[in-house]
Short mmCIF file of C-alpha atoms in Angstrom, two decimals:
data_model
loop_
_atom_site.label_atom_id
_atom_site.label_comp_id
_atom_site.label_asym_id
_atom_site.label_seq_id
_atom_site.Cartn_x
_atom_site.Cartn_y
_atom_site.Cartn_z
CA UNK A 1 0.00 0.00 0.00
CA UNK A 2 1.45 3.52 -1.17
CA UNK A 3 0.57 7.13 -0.21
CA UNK A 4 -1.80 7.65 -3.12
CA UNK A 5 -4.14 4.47 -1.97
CA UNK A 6 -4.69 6.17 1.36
CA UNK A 7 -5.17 9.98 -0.42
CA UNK A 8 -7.72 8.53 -2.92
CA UNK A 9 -9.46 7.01 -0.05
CA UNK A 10 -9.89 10.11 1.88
CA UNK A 11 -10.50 12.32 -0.93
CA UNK A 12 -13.23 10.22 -2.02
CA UNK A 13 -14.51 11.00 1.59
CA UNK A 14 -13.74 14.70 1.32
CA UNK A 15 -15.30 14.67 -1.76
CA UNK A 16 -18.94 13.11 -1.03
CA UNK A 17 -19.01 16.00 2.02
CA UNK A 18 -18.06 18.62 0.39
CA UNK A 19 -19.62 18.07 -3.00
CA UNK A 20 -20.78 21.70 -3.86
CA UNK A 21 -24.86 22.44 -4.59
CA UNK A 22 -25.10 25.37 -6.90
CA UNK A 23 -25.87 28.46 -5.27
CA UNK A 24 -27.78 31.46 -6.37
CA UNK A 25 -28.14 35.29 -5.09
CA UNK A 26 -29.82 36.95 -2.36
CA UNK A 27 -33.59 37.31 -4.04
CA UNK A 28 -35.17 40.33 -2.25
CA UNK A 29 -32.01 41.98 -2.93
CA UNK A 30 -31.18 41.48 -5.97
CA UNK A 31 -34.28 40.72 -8.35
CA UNK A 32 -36.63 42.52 -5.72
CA UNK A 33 -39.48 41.57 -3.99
CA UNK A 34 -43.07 41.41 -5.12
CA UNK A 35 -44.15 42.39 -8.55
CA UNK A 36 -44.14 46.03 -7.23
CA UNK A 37 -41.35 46.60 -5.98
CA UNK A 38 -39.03 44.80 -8.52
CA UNK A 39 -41.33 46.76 -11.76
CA UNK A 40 -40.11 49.99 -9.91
CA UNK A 41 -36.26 49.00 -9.22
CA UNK A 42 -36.57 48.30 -5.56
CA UNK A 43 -36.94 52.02 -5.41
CA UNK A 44 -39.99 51.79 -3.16
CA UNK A 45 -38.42 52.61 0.52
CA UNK A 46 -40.49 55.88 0.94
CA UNK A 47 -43.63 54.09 -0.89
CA UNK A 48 -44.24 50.53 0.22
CA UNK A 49 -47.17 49.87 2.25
CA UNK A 50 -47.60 46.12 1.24
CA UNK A 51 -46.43 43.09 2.22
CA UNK A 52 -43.11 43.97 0.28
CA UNK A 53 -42.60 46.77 3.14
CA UNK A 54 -41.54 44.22 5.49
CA UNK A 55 -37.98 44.27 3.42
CA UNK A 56 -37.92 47.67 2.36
CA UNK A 57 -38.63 49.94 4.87
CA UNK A 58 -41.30 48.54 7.81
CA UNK A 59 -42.35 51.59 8.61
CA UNK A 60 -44.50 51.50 5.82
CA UNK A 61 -46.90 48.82 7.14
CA UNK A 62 -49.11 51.31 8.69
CA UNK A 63 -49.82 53.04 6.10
CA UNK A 64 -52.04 49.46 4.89
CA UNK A 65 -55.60 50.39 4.51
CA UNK A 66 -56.56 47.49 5.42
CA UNK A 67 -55.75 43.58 6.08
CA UNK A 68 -54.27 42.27 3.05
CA UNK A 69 -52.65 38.64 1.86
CA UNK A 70 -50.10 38.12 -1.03
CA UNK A 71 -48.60 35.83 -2.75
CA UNK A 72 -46.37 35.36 -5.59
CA UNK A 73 -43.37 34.06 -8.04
CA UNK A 74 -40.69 35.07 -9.71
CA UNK A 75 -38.44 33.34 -11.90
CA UNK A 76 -34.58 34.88 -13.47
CA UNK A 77 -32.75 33.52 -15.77
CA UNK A 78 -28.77 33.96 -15.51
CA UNK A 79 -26.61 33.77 -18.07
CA UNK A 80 -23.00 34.76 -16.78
CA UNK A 81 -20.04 34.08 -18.85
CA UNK A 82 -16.03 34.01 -18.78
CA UNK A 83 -14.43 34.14 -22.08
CA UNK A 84 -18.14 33.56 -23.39
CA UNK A 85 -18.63 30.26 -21.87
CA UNK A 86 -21.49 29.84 -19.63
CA UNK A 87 -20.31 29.82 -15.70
CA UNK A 88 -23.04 27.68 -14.50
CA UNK A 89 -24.47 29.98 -12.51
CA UNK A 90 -28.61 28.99 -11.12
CA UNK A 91 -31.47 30.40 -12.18
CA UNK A 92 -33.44 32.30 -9.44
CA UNK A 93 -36.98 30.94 -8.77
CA UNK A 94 -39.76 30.84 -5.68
CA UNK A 95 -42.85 32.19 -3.99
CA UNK A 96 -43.05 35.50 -2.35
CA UNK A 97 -45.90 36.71 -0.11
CA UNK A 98 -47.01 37.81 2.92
CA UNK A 99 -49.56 39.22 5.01
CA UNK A 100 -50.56 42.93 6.13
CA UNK A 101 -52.82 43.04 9.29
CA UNK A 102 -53.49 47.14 10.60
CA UNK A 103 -55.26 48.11 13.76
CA UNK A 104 -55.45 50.81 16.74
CA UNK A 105 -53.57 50.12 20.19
CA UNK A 106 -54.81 52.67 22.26
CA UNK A 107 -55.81 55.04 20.00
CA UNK A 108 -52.72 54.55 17.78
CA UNK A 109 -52.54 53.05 14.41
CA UNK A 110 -49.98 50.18 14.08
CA UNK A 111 -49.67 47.01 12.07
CA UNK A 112 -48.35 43.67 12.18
CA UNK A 113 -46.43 42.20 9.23
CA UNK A 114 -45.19 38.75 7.64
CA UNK A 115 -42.80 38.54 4.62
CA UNK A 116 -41.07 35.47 3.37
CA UNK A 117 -39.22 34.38 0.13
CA UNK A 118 -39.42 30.48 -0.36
CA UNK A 119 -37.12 29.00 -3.20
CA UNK A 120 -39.21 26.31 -4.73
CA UNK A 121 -35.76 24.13 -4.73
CA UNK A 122 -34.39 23.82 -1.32
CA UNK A 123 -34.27 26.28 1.45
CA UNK A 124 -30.35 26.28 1.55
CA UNK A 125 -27.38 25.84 -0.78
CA UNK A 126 -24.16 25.33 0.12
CA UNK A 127 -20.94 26.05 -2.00
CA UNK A 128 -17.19 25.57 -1.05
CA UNK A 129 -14.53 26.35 -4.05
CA UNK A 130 -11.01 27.65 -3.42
CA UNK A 131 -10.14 31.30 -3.36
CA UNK A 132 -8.41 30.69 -6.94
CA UNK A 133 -11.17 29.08 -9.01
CA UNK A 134 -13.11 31.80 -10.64
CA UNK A 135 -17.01 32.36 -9.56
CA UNK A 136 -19.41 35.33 -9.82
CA UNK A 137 -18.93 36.06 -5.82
CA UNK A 138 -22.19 37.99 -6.02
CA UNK A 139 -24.42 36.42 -8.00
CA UNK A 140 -22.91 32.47 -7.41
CA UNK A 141 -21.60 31.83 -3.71
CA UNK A 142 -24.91 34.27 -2.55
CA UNK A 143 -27.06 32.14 -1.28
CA UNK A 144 -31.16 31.12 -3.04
CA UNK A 145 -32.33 30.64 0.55
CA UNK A 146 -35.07 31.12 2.90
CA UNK A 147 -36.11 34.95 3.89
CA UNK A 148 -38.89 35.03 6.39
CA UNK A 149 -39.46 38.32 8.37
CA UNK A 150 -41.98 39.55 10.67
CA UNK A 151 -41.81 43.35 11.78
CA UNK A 152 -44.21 45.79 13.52
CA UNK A 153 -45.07 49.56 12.73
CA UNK A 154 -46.76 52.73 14.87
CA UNK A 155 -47.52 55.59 13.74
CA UNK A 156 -46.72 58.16 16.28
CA UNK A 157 -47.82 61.24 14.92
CA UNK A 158 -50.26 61.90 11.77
CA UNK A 159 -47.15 62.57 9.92
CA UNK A 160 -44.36 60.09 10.98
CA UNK A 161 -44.39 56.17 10.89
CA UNK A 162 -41.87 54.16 12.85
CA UNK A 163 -41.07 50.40 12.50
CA UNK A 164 -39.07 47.78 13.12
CA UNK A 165 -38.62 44.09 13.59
CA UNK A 166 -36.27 40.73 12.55
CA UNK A 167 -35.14 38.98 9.54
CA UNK A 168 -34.24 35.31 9.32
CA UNK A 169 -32.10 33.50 7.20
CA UNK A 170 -31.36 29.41 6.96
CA UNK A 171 -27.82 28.28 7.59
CA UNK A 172 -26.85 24.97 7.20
CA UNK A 173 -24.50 22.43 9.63
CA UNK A 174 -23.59 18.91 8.92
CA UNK A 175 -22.15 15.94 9.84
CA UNK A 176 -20.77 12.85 7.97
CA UNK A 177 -18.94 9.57 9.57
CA UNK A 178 -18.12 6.45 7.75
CA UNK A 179 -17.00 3.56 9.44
CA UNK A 180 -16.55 -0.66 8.07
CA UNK A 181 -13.74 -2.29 5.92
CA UNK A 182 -12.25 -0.96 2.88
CA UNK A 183 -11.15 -3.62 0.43
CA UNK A 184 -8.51 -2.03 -2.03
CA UNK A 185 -8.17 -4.97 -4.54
CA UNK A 186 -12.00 -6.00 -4.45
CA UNK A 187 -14.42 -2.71 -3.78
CA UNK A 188 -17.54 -4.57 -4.27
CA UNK A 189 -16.59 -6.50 -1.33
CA UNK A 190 -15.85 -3.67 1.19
CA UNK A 191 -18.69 -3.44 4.14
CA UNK A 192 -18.74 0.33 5.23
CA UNK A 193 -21.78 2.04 6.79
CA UNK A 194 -22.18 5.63 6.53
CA UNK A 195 -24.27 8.37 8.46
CA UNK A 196 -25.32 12.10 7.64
CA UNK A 197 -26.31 14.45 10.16
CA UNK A 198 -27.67 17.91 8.37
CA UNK A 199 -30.04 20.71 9.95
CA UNK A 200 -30.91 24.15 9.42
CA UNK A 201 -30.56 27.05 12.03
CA UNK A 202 -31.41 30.23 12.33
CA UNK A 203 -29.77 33.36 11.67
CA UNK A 204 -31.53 36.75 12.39
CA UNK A 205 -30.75 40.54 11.69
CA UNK A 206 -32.26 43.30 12.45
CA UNK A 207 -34.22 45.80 10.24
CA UNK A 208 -35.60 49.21 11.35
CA UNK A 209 -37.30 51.98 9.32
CA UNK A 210 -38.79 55.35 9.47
CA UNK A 211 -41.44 57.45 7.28
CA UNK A 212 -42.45 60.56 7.14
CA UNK A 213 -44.70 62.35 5.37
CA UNK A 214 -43.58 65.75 3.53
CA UNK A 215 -46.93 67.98 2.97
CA UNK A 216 -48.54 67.50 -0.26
CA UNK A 217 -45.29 66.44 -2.24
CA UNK A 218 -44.90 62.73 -0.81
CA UNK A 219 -42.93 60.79 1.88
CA UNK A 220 -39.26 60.36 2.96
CA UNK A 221 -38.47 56.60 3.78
CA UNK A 222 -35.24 56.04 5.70
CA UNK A 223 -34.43 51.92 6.13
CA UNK A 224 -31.67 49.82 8.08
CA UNK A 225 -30.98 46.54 7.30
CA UNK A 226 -28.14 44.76 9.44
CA UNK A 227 -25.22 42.73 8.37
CA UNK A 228 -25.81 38.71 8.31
CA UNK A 229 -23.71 35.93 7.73
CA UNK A 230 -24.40 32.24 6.79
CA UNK A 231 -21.64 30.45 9.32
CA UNK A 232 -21.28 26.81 7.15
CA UNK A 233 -19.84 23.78 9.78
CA UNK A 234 -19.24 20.59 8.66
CA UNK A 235 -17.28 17.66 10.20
CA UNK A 236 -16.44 14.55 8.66
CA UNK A 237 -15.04 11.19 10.41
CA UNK A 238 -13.72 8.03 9.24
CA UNK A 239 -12.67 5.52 10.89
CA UNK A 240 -12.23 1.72 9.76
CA UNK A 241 -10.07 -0.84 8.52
CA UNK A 242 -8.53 -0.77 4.83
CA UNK A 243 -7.76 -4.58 3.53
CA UNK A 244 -4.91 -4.79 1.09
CA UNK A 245 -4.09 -8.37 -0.15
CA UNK A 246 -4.81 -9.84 3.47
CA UNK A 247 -3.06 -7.10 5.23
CA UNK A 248 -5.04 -4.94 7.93
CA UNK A 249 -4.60 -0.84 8.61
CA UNK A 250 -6.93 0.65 11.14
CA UNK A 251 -6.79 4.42 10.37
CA UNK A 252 -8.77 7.33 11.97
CA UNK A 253 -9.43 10.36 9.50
CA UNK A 254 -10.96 13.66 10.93
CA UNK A 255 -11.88 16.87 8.67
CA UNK A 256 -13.30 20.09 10.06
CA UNK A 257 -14.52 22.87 7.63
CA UNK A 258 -15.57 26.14 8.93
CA UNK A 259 -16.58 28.80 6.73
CA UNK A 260 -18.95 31.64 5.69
CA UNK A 261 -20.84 30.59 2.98
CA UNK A 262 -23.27 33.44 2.68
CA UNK A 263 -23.11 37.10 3.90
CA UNK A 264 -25.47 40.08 3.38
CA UNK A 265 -23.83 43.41 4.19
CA UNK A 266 -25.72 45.87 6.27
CA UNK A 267 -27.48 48.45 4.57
CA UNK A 268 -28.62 52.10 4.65
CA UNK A 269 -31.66 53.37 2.29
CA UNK A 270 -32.31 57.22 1.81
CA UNK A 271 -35.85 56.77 -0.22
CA UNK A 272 -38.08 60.01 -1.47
CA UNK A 273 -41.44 59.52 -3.46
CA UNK A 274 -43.08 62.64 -4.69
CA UNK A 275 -46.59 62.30 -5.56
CA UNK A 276 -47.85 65.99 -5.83
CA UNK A 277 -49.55 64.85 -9.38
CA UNK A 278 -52.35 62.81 -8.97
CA UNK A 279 -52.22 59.23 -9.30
CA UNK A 280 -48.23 59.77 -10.64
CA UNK A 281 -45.69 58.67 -8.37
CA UNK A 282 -41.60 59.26 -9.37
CA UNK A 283 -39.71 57.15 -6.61
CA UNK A 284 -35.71 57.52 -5.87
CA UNK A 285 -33.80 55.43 -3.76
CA UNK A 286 -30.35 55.89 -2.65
CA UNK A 287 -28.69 52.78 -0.87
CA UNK A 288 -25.37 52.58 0.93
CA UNK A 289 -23.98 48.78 0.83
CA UNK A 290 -21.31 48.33 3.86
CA UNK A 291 -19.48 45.70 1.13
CA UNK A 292 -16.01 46.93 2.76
CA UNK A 293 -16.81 44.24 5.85
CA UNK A 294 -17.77 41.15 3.18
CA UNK A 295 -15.91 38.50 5.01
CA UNK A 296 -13.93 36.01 3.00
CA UNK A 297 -15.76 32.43 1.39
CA UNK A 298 -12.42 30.55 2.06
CA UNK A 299 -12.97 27.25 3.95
CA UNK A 300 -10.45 26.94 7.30
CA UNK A 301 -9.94 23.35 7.46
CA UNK A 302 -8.30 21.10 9.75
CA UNK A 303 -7.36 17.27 8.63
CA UNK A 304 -5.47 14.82 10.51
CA UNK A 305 -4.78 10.84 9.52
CA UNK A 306 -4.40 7.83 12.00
CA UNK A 307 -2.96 4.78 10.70
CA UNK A 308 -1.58 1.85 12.95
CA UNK A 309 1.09 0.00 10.74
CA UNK A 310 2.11 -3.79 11.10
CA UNK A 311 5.35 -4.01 12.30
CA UNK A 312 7.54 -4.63 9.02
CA UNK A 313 5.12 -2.60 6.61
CA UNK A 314 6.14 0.97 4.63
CA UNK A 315 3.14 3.45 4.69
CA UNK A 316 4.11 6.61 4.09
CA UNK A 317 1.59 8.26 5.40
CA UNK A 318 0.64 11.99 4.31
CA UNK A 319 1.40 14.93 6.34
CA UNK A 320 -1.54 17.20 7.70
CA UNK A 321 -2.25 19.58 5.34
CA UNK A 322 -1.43 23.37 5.56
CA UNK A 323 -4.40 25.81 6.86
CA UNK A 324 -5.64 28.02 3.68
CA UNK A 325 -4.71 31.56 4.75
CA UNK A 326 -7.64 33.80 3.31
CA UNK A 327 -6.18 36.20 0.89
CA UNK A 328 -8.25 39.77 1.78
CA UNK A 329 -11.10 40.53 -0.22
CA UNK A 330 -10.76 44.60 -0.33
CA UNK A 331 -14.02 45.01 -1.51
CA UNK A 332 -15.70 48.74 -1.60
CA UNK A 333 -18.63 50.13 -0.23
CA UNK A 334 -21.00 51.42 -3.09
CA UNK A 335 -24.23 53.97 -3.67
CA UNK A 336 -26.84 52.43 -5.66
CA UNK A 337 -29.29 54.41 -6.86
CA UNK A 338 -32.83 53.09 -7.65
CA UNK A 339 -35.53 55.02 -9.87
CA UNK A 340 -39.03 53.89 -9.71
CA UNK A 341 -42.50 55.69 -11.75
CA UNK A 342 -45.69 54.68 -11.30
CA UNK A 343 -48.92 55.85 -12.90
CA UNK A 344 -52.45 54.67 -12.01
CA UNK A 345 -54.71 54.80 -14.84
CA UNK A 346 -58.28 54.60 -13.72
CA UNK A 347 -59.50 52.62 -16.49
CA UNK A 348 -63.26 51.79 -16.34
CA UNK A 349 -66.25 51.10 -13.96
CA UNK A 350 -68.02 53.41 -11.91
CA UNK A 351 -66.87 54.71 -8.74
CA UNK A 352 -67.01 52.75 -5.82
CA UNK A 353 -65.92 52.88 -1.75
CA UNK A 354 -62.93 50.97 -0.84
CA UNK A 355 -61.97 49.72 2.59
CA UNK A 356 -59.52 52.20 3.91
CA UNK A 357 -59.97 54.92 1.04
CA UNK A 358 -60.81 58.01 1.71
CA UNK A 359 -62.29 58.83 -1.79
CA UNK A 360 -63.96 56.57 -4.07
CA UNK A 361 -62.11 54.41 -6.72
CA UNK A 362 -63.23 53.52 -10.25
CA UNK A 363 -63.60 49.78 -10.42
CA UNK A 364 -60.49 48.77 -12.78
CA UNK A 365 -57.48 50.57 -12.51
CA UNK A 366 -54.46 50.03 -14.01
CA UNK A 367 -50.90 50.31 -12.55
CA UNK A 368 -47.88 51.32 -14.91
CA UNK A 369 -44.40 51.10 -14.04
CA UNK A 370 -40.76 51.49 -15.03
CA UNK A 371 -37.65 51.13 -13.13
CA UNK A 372 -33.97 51.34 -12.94
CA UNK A 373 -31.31 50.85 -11.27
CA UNK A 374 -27.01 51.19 -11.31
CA UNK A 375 -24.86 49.12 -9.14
CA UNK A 376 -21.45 49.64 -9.72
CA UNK A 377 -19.16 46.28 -8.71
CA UNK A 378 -17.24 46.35 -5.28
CA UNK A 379 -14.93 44.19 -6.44
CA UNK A 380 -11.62 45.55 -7.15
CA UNK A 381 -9.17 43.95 -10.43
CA UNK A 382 -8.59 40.63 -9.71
CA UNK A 383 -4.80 41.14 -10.92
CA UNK A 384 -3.64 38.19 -8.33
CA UNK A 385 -4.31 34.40 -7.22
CA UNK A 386 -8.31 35.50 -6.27
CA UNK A 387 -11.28 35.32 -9.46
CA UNK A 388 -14.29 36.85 -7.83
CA UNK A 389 -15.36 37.96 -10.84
CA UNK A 390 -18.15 40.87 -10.99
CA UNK A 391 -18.85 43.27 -13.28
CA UNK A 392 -20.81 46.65 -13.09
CA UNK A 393 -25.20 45.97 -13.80
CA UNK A 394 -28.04 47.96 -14.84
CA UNK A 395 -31.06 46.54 -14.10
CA UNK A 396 -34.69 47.99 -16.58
CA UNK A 397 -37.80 47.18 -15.01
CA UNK A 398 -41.54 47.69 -16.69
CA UNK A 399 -44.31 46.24 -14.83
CA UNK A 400 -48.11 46.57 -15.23
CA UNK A 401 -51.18 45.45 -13.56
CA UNK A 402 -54.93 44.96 -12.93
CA UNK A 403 -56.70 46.14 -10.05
CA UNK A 404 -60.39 45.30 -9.31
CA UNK A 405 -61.61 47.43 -6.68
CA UNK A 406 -64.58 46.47 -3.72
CA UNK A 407 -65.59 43.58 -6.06
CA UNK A 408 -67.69 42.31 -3.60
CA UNK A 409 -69.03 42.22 -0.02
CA UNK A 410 -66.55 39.40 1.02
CA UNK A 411 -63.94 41.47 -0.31
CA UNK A 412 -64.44 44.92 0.74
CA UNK A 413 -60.75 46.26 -0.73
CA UNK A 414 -59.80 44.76 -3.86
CA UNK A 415 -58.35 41.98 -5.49
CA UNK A 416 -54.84 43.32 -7.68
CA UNK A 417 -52.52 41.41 -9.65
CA UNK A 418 -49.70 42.71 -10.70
CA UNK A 419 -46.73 41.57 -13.21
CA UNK A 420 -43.06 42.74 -13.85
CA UNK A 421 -40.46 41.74 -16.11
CA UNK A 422 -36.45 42.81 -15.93
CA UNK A 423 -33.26 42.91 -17.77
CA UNK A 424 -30.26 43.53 -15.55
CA UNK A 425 -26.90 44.02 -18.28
CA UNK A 426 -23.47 43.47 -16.84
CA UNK A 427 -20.65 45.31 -19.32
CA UNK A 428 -18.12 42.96 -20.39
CA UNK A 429 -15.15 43.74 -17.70
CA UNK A 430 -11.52 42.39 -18.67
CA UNK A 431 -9.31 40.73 -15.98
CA UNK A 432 -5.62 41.16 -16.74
CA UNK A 433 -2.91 39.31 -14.09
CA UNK A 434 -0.13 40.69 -12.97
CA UNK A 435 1.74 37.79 -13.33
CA UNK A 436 2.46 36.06 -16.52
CA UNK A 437 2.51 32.86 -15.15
CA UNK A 438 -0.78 32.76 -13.37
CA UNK A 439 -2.95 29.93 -13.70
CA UNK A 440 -6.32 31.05 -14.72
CA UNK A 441 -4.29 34.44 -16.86
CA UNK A 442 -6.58 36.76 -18.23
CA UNK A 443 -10.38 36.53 -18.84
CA UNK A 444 -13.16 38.39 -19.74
CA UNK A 445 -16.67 38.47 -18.13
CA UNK A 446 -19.99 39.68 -18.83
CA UNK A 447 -23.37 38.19 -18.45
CA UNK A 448 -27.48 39.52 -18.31
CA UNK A 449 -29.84 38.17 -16.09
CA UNK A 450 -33.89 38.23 -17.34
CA UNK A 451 -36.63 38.14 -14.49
CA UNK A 452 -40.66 37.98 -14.71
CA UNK A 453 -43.19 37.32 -11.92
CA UNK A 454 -45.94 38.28 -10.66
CA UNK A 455 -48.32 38.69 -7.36
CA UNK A 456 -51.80 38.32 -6.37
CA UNK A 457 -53.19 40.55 -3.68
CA UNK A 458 -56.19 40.45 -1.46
CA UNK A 459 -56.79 43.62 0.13
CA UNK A 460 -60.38 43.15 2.92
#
């Protein structure tokens, strides 16, 4: 028995634990959540009084008429390339929805709100690669993964609305152990027994937001979101005999891999909507993204290998292998600013009351929308070993629904779907290495990502 029996042993071990899933981007954050919001670029802090308020700026529950209950999907389709080959990179797809529910507490308005994001293929993907191997950081190692958060609202004064509350995210742990006899010269004949230990926890941030309302020319939206990170442990252990032509080695192997496999930086949102005109609202967002404290993807691993040798026998066993030291990510905080119009055309019917309306509504109305946003990459040149590739996007939005207002007693509000469809471009950006002899050398990226959903509201 030689050293590269034992390493293909254990690194068919390593290999069946750490076997990456594909993993996808943040939703809410990056394709936007609810039809609304996402026709409108996200830009929707100072505006969003639906379930869709519970990520961009709670506050904006209170301003609910009424109860209301959503639910939706979205689906993107990525197509991100290096050197015009396709990276492999997930498409985007789940439900969205939530629920609304306003009241009075003591002569106060407040509401209650639920928000989730459900990815109709697993609640949590995990993905381990080396800091070398090139992957769209962003768009790739960010996580398609459960978003559920519930927040609260008051509203203080007729012209100020306060809220807050938590997020939660799914992060996964794991076990794997594999014990029995390994028979080198006759596999079929080996007897090992394995066992895989997996759960989800928890991870929460908080989210905080304030709205006010400026006269007759709109509202000011001013949103928190905190900093969260996706801590990935996994622990494998082997232990067993391996047969070799009648000879018997006991070994021990233990692997511990600790890493961050997700992390969503904290955020600050500046949003204005001005809505002097009637029924015209022009939305801008302005969002600060703390990427400076991104924390490295790098696995820190620790491996050790047991072996007791017959007396007489040469193994040459392998040495432990050498911690990865996490090259620093120097990534850069970034503005991204978010444009958002909306008309509503009231398209036919006669007028009728609606829950929570102060004037009457015209039975059909019709939202339009357009969007827009820039975010400019905050990763610097990858001239060295990293290749987290990124490039620059702009994102177009148009969205468009139908609205059927008080359509009956059981439904006192009005029953609105809505639809939205995106394009997000990302320039072609050209990585040039310093050094000549690097091993991935010089590539080009680019990609563009198309989105389309939509969401069904009932507003009592």
């Amino acid at each position: 028995m030689r050293r590269a029996g034992l390493l293909a042993l254990l690194a068919g071990t390593s290999a069946m634990l750490l076997a990456p899933s594909r993993a996808s981007a943040h939703a809410p954050g990056t394709y936007g959540f609810g039809s609304r919001g996402a026709a409108m670029g996200g830009a929707v802090a100072a505006d969003a009084v639906d379930f869709s308020a519970g990520y961009y700026n709670p506050a904006g529950l209170v301003g609910a008429p009424g109860l209301s209950i959503s639910l939706g999907y979205a689906y993107s389709s990525n197509d991100l390339r290096m050197n015009d080959q396709p990276s492999g990179t997930r498409d985007v797809h789940g439900l969205s929805g939530g629920l609304v529910a306003p009241g009075t507490l003591a002569g106060i308005p407040f509401a209650f709100g639920l928000s989730t994001f459900l990815p109709d293929d697993g609640l949590s993907r995990i993905k381990a690669l080396r800091q070398e191997t090139p992957r769209w950081e962003l768009y790739d190692d960010r996580l398609s993964i459960l978003f559920l958060a519930a927040n609260l609202a008051i509203r203080p004064l007729p012209w100020l609305e306060v809220g807050g509350g938590l997020a939660f995210l799914a992060s996964t742990r794991g076990g794997f152990k594999v014990k029995g006899r390994a028979n080198v010269l006759s596999p079929y004949e080996s007897k090992l027994t394995h066992e895989v230990d997996a759960d989800l926890t928890t991870i929460r941030y908080p989210q905080l937001g304030v709205r006010a309302r400026a006269g007759d020319l709109g509202f000011i939206g001013l949103t928190y979101r905190g900093q969260a990170q996706l801590p990935l442990a996994i622990d494998a252990n082997l232990n067993g005999i391996v047969d070799f032509a009648g000879i018997e080695v006991p070994l021990a192997y233990e692997l511990e891999s600790r890493t961050i496999d997700g992390f969503l930086p904290q955020q600050l949102v500046l949003g204005l909507s001005f809505q002097r005109i009637q029924r015209l609202k022009i939305n801008l967002d302005l969002t600060w993204v703390n990427w400076s404290a991104y924390e490295s993807p790098v696995a820190k691993t620790r491996a050790h290998l047991d072996a007791e040798t017959p007396p007489g026998l040469d193994i040459d066993l392998p040495d432990d292998p050498r911690p990865t030291v996490p090259i620093p990510l120097d990534f850069v905080d970034r503005i991204v600013p978010r444009l958002g119009v909306e008309y509503l055309w009231a398209a036919a019917g006669p007028l009728r009351d609606v829950a929570g309306e102060t004037t009457p509504r015209r039975a059909l109305e019709v939202p339009l929308r357009v969007g827009y946003l820039y975010e400019r990459s905050p990763i610097p040149p990858q001239t060295g070993v990293t290749n987290y590739v990124d490039t620059d996007r702009h994102t177009f939005s148009i969205g468009a629904g139908v609205w059927w207002n008080h359509p009956g007693e059981v439904l006192p509000g009005a029953l609105k779907l809505d639809l939205h469809a995106q394009l997000s471009l990302l320039p072609e950006r050209i990585i040039e290495k310093a050094s000549a002899a690097d091993f991935v050398g010089d590539y080009r990226a680019r990609g563009t990502m198309v989105s389309g959903g939509g969401t069904l509201t009932a507003a009592f």
